[in-house]
Coordinates of C-alpha atoms in Angstrom, one line a residue:
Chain A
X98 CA -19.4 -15.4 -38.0
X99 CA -17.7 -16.6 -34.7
X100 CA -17.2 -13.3 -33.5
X101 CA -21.4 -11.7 -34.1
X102 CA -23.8 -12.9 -31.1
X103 CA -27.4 -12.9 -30.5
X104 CA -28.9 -12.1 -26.9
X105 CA -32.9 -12.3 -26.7
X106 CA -33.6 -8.9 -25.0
X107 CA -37.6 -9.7 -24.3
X108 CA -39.2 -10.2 -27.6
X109 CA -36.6 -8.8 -29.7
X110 CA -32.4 -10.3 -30.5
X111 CA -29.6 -7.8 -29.3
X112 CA -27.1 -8.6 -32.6
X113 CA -23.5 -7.4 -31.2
X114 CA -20.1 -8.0 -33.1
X115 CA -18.0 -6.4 -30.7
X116 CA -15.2 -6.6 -32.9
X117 CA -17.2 -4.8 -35.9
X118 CA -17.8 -2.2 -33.3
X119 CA -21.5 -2.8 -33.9
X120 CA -25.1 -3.8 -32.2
X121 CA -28.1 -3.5 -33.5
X122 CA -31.8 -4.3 -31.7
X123 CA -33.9 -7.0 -34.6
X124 CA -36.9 -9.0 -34.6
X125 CA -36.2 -12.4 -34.3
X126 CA -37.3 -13.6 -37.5
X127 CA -35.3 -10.6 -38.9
X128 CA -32.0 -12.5 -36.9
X129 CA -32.5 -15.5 -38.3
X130 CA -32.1 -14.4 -42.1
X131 CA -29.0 -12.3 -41.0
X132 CA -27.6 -15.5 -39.9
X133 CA -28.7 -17.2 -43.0
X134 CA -27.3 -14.3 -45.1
X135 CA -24.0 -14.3 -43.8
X136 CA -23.8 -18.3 -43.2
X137 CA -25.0 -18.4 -47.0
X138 CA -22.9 -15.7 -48.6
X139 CA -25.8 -14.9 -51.0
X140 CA -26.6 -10.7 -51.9
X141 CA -28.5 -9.2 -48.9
X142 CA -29.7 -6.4 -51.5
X143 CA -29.8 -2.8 -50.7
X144 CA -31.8 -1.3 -47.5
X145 CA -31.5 -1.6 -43.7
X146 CA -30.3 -5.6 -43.3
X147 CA -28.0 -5.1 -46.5
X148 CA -26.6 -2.3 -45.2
X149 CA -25.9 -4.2 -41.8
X150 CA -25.1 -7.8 -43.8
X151 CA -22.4 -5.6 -45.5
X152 CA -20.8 -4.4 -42.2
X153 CA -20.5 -8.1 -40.1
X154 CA -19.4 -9.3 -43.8
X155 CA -16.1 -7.4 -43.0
X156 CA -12.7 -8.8 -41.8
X157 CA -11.9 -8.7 -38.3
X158 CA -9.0 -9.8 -36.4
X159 CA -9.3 -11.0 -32.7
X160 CA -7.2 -9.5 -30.0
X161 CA -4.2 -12.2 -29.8
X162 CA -2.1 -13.0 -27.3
X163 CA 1.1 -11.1 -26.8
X164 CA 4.2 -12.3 -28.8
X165 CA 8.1 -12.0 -30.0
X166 CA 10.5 -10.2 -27.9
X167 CA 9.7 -9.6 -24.3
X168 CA 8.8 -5.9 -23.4
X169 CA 8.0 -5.1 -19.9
X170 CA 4.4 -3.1 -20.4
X171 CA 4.1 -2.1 -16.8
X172 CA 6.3 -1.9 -13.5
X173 CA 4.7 -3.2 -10.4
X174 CA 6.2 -3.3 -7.0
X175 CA 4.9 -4.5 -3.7
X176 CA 6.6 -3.0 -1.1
X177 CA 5.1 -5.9 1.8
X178 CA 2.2 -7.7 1.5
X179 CA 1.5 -6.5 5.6
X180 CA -0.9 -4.2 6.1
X181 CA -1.8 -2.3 9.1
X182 CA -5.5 -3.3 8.6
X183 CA -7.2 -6.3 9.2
X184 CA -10.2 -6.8 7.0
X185 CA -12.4 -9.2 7.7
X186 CA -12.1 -10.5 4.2
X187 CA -8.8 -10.4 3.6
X188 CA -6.6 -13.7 3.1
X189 CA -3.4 -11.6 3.7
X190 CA -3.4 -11.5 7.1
X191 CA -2.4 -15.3 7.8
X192 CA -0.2 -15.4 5.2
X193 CA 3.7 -16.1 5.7
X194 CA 4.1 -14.0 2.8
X195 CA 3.1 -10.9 4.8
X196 CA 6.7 -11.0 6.8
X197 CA 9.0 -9.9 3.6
X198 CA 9.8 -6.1 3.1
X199 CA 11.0 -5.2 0.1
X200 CA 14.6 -3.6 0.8
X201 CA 15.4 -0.2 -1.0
X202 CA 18.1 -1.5 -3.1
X203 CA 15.9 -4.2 -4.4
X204 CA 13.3 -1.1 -5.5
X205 CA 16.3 0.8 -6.8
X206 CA 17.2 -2.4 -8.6
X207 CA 13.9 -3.5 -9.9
X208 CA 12.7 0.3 -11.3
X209 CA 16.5 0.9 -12.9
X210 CA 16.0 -2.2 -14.9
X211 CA 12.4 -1.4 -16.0
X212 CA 13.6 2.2 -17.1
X213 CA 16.6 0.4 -19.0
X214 CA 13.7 -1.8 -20.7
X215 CA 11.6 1.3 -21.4
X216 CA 15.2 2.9 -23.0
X217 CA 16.2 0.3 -24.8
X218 CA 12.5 -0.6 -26.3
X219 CA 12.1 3.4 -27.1
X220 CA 8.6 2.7 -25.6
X221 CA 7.6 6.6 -25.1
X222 CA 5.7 5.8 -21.7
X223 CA 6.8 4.3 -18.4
X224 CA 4.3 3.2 -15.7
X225 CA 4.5 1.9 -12.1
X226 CA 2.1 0.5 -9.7
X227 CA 2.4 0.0 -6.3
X228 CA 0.5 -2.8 -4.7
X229 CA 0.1 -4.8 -1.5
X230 CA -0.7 -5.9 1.3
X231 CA -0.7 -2.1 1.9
X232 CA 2.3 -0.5 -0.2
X233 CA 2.2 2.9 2.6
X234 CA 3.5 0.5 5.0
X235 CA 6.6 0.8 3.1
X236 CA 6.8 4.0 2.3
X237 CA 10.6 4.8 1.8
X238 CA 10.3 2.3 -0.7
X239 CA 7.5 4.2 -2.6
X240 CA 9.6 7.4 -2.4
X241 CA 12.8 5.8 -3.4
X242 CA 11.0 4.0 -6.8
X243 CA 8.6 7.5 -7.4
X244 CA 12.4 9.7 -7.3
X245 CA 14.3 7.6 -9.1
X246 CA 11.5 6.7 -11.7
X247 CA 11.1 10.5 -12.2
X248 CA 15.5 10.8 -12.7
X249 CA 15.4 8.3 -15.2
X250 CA 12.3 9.1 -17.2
X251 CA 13.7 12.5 -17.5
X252 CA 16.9 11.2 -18.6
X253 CA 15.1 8.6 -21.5
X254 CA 12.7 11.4 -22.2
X255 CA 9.8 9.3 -21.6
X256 CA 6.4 10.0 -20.0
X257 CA 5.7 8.7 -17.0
X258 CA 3.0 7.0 -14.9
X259 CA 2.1 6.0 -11.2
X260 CA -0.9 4.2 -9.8
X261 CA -1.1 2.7 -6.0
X262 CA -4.0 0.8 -4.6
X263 CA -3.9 1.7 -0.9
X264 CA -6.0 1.6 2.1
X265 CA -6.2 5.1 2.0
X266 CA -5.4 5.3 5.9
X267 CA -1.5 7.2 5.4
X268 CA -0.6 10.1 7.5
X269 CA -2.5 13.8 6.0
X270 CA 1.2 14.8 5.1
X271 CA 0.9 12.0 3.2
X272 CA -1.8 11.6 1.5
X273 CA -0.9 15.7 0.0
X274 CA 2.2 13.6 -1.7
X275 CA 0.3 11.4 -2.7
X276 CA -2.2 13.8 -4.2
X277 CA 1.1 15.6 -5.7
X278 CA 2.9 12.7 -7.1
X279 CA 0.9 9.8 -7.8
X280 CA -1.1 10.1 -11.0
X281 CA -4.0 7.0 -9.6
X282 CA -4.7 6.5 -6.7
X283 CA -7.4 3.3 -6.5
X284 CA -8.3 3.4 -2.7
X285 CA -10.4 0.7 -1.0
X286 CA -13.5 2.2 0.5
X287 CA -16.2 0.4 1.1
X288 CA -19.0 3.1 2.2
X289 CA -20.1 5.2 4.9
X290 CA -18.9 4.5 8.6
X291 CA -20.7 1.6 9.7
X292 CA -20.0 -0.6 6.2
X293 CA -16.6 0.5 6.3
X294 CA -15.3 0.2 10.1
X295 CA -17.2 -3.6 9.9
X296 CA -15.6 -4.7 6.8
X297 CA -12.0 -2.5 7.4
X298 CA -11.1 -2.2 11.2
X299 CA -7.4 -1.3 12.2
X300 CA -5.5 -4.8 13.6
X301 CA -6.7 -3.4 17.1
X302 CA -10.1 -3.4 15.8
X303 CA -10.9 0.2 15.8
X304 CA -12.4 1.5 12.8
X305 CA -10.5 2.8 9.7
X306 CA -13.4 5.2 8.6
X307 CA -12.2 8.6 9.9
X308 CA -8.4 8.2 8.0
X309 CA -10.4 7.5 5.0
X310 CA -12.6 9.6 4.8
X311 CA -10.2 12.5 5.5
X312 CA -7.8 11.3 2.9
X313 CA -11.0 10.5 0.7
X314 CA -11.5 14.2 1.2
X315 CA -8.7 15.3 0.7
X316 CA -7.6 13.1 -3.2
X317 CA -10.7 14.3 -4.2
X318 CA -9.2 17.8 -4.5
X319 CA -6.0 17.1 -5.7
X320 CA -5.2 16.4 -9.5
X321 CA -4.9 12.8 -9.8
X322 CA -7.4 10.4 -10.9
X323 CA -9.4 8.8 -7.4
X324 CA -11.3 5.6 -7.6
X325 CA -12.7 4.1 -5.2
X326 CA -13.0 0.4 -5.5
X327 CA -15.9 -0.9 -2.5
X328 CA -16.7 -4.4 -1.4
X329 CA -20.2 -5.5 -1.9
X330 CA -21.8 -8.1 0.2
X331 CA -24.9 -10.0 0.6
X332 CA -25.2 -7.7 3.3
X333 CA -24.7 -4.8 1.5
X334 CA -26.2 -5.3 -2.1
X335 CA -29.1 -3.6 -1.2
X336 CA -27.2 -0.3 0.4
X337 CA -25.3 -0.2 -3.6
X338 CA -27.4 3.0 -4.5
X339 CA -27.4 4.7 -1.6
X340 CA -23.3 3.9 -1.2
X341 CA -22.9 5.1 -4.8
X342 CA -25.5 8.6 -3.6
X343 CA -23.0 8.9 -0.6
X344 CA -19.9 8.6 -2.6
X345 CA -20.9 11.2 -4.5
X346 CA -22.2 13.7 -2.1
X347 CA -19.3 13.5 0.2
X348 CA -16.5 13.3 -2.4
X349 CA -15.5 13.9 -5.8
X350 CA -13.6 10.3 -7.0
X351 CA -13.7 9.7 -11.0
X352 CA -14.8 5.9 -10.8
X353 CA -16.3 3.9 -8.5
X354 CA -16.0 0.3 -9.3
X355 CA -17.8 -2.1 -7.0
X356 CA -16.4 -5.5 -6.6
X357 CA -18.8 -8.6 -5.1
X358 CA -17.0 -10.3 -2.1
X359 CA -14.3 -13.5 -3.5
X360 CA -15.0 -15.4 0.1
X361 CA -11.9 -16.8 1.7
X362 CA -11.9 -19.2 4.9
X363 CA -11.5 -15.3 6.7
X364 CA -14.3 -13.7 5.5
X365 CA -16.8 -17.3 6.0
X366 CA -15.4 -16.9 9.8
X367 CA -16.6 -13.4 9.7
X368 CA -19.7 -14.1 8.7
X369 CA -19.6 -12.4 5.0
X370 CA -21.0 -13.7 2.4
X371 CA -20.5 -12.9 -1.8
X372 CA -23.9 -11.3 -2.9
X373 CA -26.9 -13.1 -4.7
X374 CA -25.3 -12.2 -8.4
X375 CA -29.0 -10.9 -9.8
X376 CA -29.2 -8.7 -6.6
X377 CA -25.8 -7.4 -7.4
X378 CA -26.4 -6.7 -11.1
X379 CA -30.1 -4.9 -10.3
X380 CA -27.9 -2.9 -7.7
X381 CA -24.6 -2.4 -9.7
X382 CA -27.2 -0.3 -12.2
X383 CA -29.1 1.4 -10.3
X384 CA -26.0 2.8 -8.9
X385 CA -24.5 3.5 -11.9
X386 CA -27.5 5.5 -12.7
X387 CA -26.7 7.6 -9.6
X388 CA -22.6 7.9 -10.7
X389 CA -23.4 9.0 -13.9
X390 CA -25.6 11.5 -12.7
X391 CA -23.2 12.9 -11.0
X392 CA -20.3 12.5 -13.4
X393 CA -19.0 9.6 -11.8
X394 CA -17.6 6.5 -13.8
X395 CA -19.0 3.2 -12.6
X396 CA -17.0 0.3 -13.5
X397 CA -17.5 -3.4 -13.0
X398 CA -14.3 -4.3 -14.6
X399 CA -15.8 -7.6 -16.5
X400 CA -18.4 -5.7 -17.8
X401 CA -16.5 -2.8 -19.6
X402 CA -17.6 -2.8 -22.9
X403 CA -15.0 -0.5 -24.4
X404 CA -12.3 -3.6 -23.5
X405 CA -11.0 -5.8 -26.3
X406 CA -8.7 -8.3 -24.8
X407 CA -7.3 -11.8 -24.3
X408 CA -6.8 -11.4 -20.7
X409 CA -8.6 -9.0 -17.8
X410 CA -5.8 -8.3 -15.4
X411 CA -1.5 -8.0 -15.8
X412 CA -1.0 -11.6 -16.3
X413 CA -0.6 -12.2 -20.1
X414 CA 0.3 -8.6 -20.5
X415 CA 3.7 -9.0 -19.4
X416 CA 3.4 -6.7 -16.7
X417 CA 6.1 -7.6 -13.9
X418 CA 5.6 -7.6 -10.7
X419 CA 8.0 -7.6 -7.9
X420 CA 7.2 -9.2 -4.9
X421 CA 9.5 -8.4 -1.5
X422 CA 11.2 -11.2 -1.9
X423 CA 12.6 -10.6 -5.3
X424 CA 10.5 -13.3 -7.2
X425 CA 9.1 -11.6 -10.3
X426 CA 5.6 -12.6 -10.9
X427 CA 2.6 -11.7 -13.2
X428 CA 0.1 -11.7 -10.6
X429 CA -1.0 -9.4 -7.4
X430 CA -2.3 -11.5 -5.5
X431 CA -0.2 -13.8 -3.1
X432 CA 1.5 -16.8 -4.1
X433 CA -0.2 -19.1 -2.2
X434 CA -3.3 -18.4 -3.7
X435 CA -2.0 -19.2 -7.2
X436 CA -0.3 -22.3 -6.0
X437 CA -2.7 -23.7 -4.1
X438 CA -5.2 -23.7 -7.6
X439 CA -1.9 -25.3 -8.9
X440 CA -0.5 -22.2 -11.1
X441 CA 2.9 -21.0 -11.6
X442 CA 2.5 -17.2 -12.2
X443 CA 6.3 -16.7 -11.7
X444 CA 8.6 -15.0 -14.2
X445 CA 11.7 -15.2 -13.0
X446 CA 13.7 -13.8 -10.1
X447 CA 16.1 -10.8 -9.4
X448 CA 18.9 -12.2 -7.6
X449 CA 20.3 -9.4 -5.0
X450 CA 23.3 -11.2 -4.7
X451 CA 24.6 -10.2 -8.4
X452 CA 23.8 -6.3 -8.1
X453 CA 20.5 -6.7 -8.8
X454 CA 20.4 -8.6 -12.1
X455 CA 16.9 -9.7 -13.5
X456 CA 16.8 -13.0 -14.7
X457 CA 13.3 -13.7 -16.8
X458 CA 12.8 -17.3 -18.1
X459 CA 11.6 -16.9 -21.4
X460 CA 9.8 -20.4 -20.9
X461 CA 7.9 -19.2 -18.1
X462 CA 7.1 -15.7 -20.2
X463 CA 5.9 -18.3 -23.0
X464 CA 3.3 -20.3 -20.5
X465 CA 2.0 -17.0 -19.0
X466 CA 1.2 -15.5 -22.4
X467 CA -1.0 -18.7 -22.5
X468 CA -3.3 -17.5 -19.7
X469 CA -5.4 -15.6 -22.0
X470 CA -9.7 -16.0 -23.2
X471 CA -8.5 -18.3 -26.4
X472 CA -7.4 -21.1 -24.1
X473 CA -10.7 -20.3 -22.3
X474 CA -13.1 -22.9 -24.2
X475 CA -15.9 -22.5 -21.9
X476 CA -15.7 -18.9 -22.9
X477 CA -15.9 -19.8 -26.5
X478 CA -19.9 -18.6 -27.0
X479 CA -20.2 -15.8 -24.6
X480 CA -21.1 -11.9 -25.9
X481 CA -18.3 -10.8 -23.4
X482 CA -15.4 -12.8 -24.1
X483 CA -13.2 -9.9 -25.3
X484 CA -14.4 -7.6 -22.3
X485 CA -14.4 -9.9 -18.9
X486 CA -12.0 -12.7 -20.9
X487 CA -12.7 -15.1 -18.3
X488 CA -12.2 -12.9 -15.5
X489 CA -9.3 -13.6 -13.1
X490 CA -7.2 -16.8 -13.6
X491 CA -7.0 -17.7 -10.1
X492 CA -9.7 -17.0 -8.5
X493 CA -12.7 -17.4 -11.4
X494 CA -13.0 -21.5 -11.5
X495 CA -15.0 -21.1 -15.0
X496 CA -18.0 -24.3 -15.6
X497 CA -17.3 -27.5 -17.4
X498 CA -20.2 -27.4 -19.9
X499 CA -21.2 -24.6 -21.8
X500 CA -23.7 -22.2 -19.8
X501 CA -23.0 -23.6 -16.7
X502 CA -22.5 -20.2 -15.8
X503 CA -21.3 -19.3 -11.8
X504 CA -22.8 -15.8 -10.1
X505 CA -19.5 -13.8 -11.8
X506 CA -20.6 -15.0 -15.3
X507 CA -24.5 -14.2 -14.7
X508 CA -23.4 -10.3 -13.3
X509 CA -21.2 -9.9 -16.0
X510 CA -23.6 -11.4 -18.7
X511 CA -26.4 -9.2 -17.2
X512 CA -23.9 -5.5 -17.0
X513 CA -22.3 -5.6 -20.0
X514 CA -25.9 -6.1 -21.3
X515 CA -27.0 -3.1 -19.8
X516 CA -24.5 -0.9 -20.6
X517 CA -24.5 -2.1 -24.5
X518 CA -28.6 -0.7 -24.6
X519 CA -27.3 2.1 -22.3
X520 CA -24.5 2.9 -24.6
X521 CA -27.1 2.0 -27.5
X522 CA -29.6 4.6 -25.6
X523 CA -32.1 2.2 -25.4
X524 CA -32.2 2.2 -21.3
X525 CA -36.1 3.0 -21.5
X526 CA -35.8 -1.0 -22.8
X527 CA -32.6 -1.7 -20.7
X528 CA -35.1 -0.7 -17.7
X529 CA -38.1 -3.0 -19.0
X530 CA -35.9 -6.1 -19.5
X531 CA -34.2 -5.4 -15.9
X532 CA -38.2 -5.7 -14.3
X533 CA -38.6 -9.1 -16.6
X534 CA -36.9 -11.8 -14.3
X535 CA -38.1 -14.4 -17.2
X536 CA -36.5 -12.1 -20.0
X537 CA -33.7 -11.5 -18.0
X538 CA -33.0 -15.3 -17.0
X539 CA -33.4 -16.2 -21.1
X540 CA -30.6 -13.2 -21.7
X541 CA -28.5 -15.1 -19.5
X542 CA -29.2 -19.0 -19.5
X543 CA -27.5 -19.0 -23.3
X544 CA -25.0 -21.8 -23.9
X545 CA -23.6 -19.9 -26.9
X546 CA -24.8 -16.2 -27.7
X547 CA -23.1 -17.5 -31.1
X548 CA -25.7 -16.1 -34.0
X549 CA -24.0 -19.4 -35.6
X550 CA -25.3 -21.4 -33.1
X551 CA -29.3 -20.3 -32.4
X552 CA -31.5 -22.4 -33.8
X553 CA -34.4 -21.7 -35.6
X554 CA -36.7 -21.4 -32.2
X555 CA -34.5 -17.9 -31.7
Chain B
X86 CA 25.8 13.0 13.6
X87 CA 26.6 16.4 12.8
X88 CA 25.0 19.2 14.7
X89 CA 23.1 20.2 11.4
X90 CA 21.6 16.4 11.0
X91 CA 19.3 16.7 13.5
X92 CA 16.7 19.3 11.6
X93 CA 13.2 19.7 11.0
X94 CA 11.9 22.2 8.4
X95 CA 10.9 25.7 9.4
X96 CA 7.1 25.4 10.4
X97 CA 7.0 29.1 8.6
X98 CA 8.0 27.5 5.0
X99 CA 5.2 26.8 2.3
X100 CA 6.2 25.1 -0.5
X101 CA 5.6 23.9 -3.6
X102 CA 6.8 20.9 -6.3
X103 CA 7.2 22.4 -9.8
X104 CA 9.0 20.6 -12.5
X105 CA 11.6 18.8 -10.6
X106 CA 12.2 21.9 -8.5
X107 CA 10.9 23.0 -4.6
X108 CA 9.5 26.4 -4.7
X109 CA 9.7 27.6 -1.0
X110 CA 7.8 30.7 0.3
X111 CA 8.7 32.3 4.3
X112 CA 5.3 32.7 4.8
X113 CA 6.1 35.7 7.5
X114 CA 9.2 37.6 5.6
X115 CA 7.9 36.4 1.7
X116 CA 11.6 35.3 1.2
X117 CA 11.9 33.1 -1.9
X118 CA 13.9 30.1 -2.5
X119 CA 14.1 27.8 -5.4
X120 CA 15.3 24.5 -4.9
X121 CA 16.5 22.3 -7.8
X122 CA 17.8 19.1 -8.6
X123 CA 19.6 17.3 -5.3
X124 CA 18.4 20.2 -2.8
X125 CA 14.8 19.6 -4.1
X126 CA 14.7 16.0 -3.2
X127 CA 16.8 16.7 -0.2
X128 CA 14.2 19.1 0.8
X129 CA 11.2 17.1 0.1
X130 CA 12.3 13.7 1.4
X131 CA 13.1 16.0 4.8
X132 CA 9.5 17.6 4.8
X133 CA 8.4 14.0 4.8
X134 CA 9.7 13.6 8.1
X135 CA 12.9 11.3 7.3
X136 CA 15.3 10.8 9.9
X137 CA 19.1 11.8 9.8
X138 CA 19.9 8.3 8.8
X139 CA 17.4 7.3 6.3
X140 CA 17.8 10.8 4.5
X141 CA 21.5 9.5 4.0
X142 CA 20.7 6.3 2.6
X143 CA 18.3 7.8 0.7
X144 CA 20.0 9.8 -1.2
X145 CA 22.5 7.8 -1.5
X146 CA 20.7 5.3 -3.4
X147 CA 19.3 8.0 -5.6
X148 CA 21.7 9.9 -6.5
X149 CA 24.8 7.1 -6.8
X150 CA 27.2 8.3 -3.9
X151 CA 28.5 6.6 -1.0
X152 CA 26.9 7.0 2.4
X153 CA 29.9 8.9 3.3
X154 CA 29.8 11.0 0.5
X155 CA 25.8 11.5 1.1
X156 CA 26.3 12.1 4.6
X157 CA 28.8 15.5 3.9
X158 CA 26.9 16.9 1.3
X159 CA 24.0 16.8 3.5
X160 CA 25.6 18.0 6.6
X161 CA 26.5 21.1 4.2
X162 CA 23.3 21.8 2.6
X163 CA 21.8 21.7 5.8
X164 CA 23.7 24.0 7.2
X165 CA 23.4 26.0 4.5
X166 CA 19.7 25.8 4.9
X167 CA 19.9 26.3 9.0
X168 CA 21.6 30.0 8.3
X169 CA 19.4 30.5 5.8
X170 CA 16.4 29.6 8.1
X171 CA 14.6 27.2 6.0
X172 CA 15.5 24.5 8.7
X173 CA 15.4 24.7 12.4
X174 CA 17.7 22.9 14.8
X175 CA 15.0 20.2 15.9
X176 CA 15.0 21.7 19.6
X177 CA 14.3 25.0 18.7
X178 CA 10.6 26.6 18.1
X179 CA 9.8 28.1 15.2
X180 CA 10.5 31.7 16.6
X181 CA 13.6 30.2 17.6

């Protein structure tokens, strides 16, 4: 019963066993004997509750940590971690890290070893990602790893995938190759001119708006997949609709996923602060209401119902990531982060001075696989365990106690509610529940959503 | 550096990527040329703007040759491609 939960939803109990692929909207009273029923083993009889009794009676096995024999899942390469932006929010830009380039025979090196991986696994699909800094700052590299990606994937007879997260701010020439080549493109943008020229100047300080908003433009007619991924602030929490209205009237992008600001020492000095976590969740929906209408995906990533997983981003997936200086890591995000919150997210190194070799420590593969939702106690009682997993490794420091739940906990507690009514088409109650600060706050202040745990006062 | 190294693509040429192969069109004459395999890259990476130079070590990296051996097969496909009047001699205006 560890895996069915039980979420007050105003005067009724949201039952959802995301494993059984179920939910299901009860009276209270009606919760407690399912919990009875299924703690007891005892017949439920026929009709509605048996029928449902029946269903969370059924085996299910939790999505487990990776295992066995290392198989790279994913390529990732990050050309530099510079960028020719400076974003007011962005802990890149003091970094030491930012002065490595990756060189082209390290790129050559890095994808001819994945492809041998993909070869000798006989996985049938291939896929790299570029990340930063800003990866187009480095672009011989891109077009040396997309070519030679493409050679050997014909050669293996494998399928083959890209994805970059960029700036968006490459040359027009560009951004047509990109459009042409690159099956993802995930481009920061965080709203019309005056949002995104204060959040994302150029290093001079002029604004990046007009290179964006052309390339925008111009992805959004191309065949690849576009999404944008925007910054939301306390500033700009309330502008979430009419971002997400914007969006959609000046482009065509397949997903917009907004992401609350992760303040850094950069973005305090700038003045920009995360947003209130109930503003951002009232706002994430209302904007989602104005995506979907327009056939537009929203995403908060930790609040993606369809996800079963032990971890939310590459690390524990065994996805390797090469950073310019030839460490191999399973994180994006800059060293110094991790090892500043006293994490070792390395996996090994390629040595240049040996043509290239890998070398992966099977020891460190071992404590990476670790990072996943089962070692995540705190994370033990939650409804969304196997969607957000704990969120990111590094940068979510999750509570001590259970429910002591930080502003990333309460907007993904109070999304992924939403969009299991949504998906349940109750969102004539999802809408009633949102204008119910007191039903809302009991939907979120649960120490365990564990149908196991609620007491008899349910 | 060859005379033919220092070339910029005809601004007359539209082209394509199909399949591995560079589909170009001479938007004035409608001459047709289909470039596959190292031409197609060679063509591409040279539309992208790559210097003499870089284009070498390029494709030298990608398709296993020395720079030496990169740099003449270059210097004869782009000749091949300045007669053919695909490429233009950078100095040179498109109307030559």
């Amino acid at each position: 019963m560890r895996n069915i939960f039980a979420v007050p939803i105003r005067d009724q109990i949201l039952i959802y066993a995301p494993l059984h692929n179920l939910a299901a909207l009860v009276s209270p009273t009606l919760a407690l004997r399912l919990r009875d029923l299924l703690a007891s083993g005892e017949p439920a009889g026929d009709g509605p509750l048996g029928e449902l009794v029946d269903l969370l009676r059924d085996e299910v096995t939790e999505p487990a940590p990776l295992q066995g024999e290392f198989v790279p899942s994913a390529l990732g390469l990050l050309p530099t971690r510079g960028c020719n932006l400076a974003c007011r929010y962005c802990g890149f830009i003091a970094s030491e890290e930012t002065q490595f380039v990756m060189s082209l025979e390290m790129a050559r090196d890095a994808v001819n070893w994945y492809m041998d991986q993909v070869q000798r696994s006989g996985a049938p699909h291939a896929e790299i990602h570029f990340f930063g800094g800003e990866p187009f700052c480095v672009e011989a590299v891109i077009d040396l790893a997309v070519h030679l990606a493409q050679r050997r994937a014909a050669e293996i007879g494998c399928t083959l995938r890209f994805e970059v997260a960029t700036n968006g701010t490459f040359s027009e020439a560009r951004c047509y190759w990109t459009a042409d080549n690159l099956d993802t493109v995930v481009l920061s943008f965080d709203g019309p001119a005056d949002v995104q020229n204060l959040h994302r100047p150029y290093k001079d300080g002029s604004g990046s708006f007009d290179a964006i908003a052309r390339n925008a433009r111009i992805l959004s007619e191309g065949a690849n997949s576009v999404y944008f991924r925007a910054c939301i602030t306390e500033a700009t929490v309330g502008r979430m609709p009419e971002i997400a209205t914007w969006f959609c009237q000046e482009f065509r992008p397949d997903a917009v996923s907004f992401e609350p600001l992760q303040p850094t020492p950069w973005s305090d000095n700038a003045g920009l602060v995360p947003p209130d976590p109930w503003a951002f969740a009232h706002n994430f929906i209302a904007a989602a209401q104005i995506l979907e209408a327009h056939g537009v995906r929203p995403v908060y990533a930790p609040a993606e119902i369809g996800a079963r997983q032990v971890t939310f981003c590459p690390v524990g997936k065994d996805f390797v990531i090469v950073a310019p200086d030839g460490v191999l890591t399973a994180c994006y995000l800059l060293r110094g982060e991790w090892e500043a919150r006293g994490l070792d997210l390395r996996l090994g190194r390629m040595n240049t001075d040996q043509n290239g070799a890998v070398q992966i420590d099977p020891e460190a593969v071992e404590s990476i696989r670790g990072f996943n939702v089962h070692n995540k106690l705190f994370c033990a009682g939650c409804f969304a365990r196997w969607h957000c997993a704990g969120g990111c490794h590094v940068n979510h420091i999750l509570g001590s106690q259970p429910g002591d739940y930080d502003r990333l906990c309460i907007q993904a507690r109070i999304i992924a509610l939403y969009n299991i009514l949504h998906a349940m088409h109750h969102d004539e109650l999802a809408h009633t529940w949102l204008q119910d600060h007191a039903a809302l706050a009991r939907s979120v202040w649960q120490a365990s959503d564990r149908l196991a745990d609620r007491d008899g006062t349910l | 550096m060859s005379t033919a190294a220092r070339v910029r693509c005809a601004p007359g040429i539209v082209w394509v990527k199909d399949t591995g192969r560079a589909l170009l069109v001479d938007g004035e004459t409608g001459r047709l040329w289909a470039l596959q395999d190292a031409d197609a890259l060679t063509w591409e990476l040279l539309s992208m703007g790559y210097k003499y130079t870089d284009l070498v070590r390029m494709l030298a990296l990608l398709l296993t040759l020395s720079e030496d051996e990169t740099s003449a097969v270059l210097d004869d496909t782009l000749a091949r491609w300045q007669a053919a009047g695909i490429v233009l001699a950078a100095g040179d205006s498109a109307h030559g």
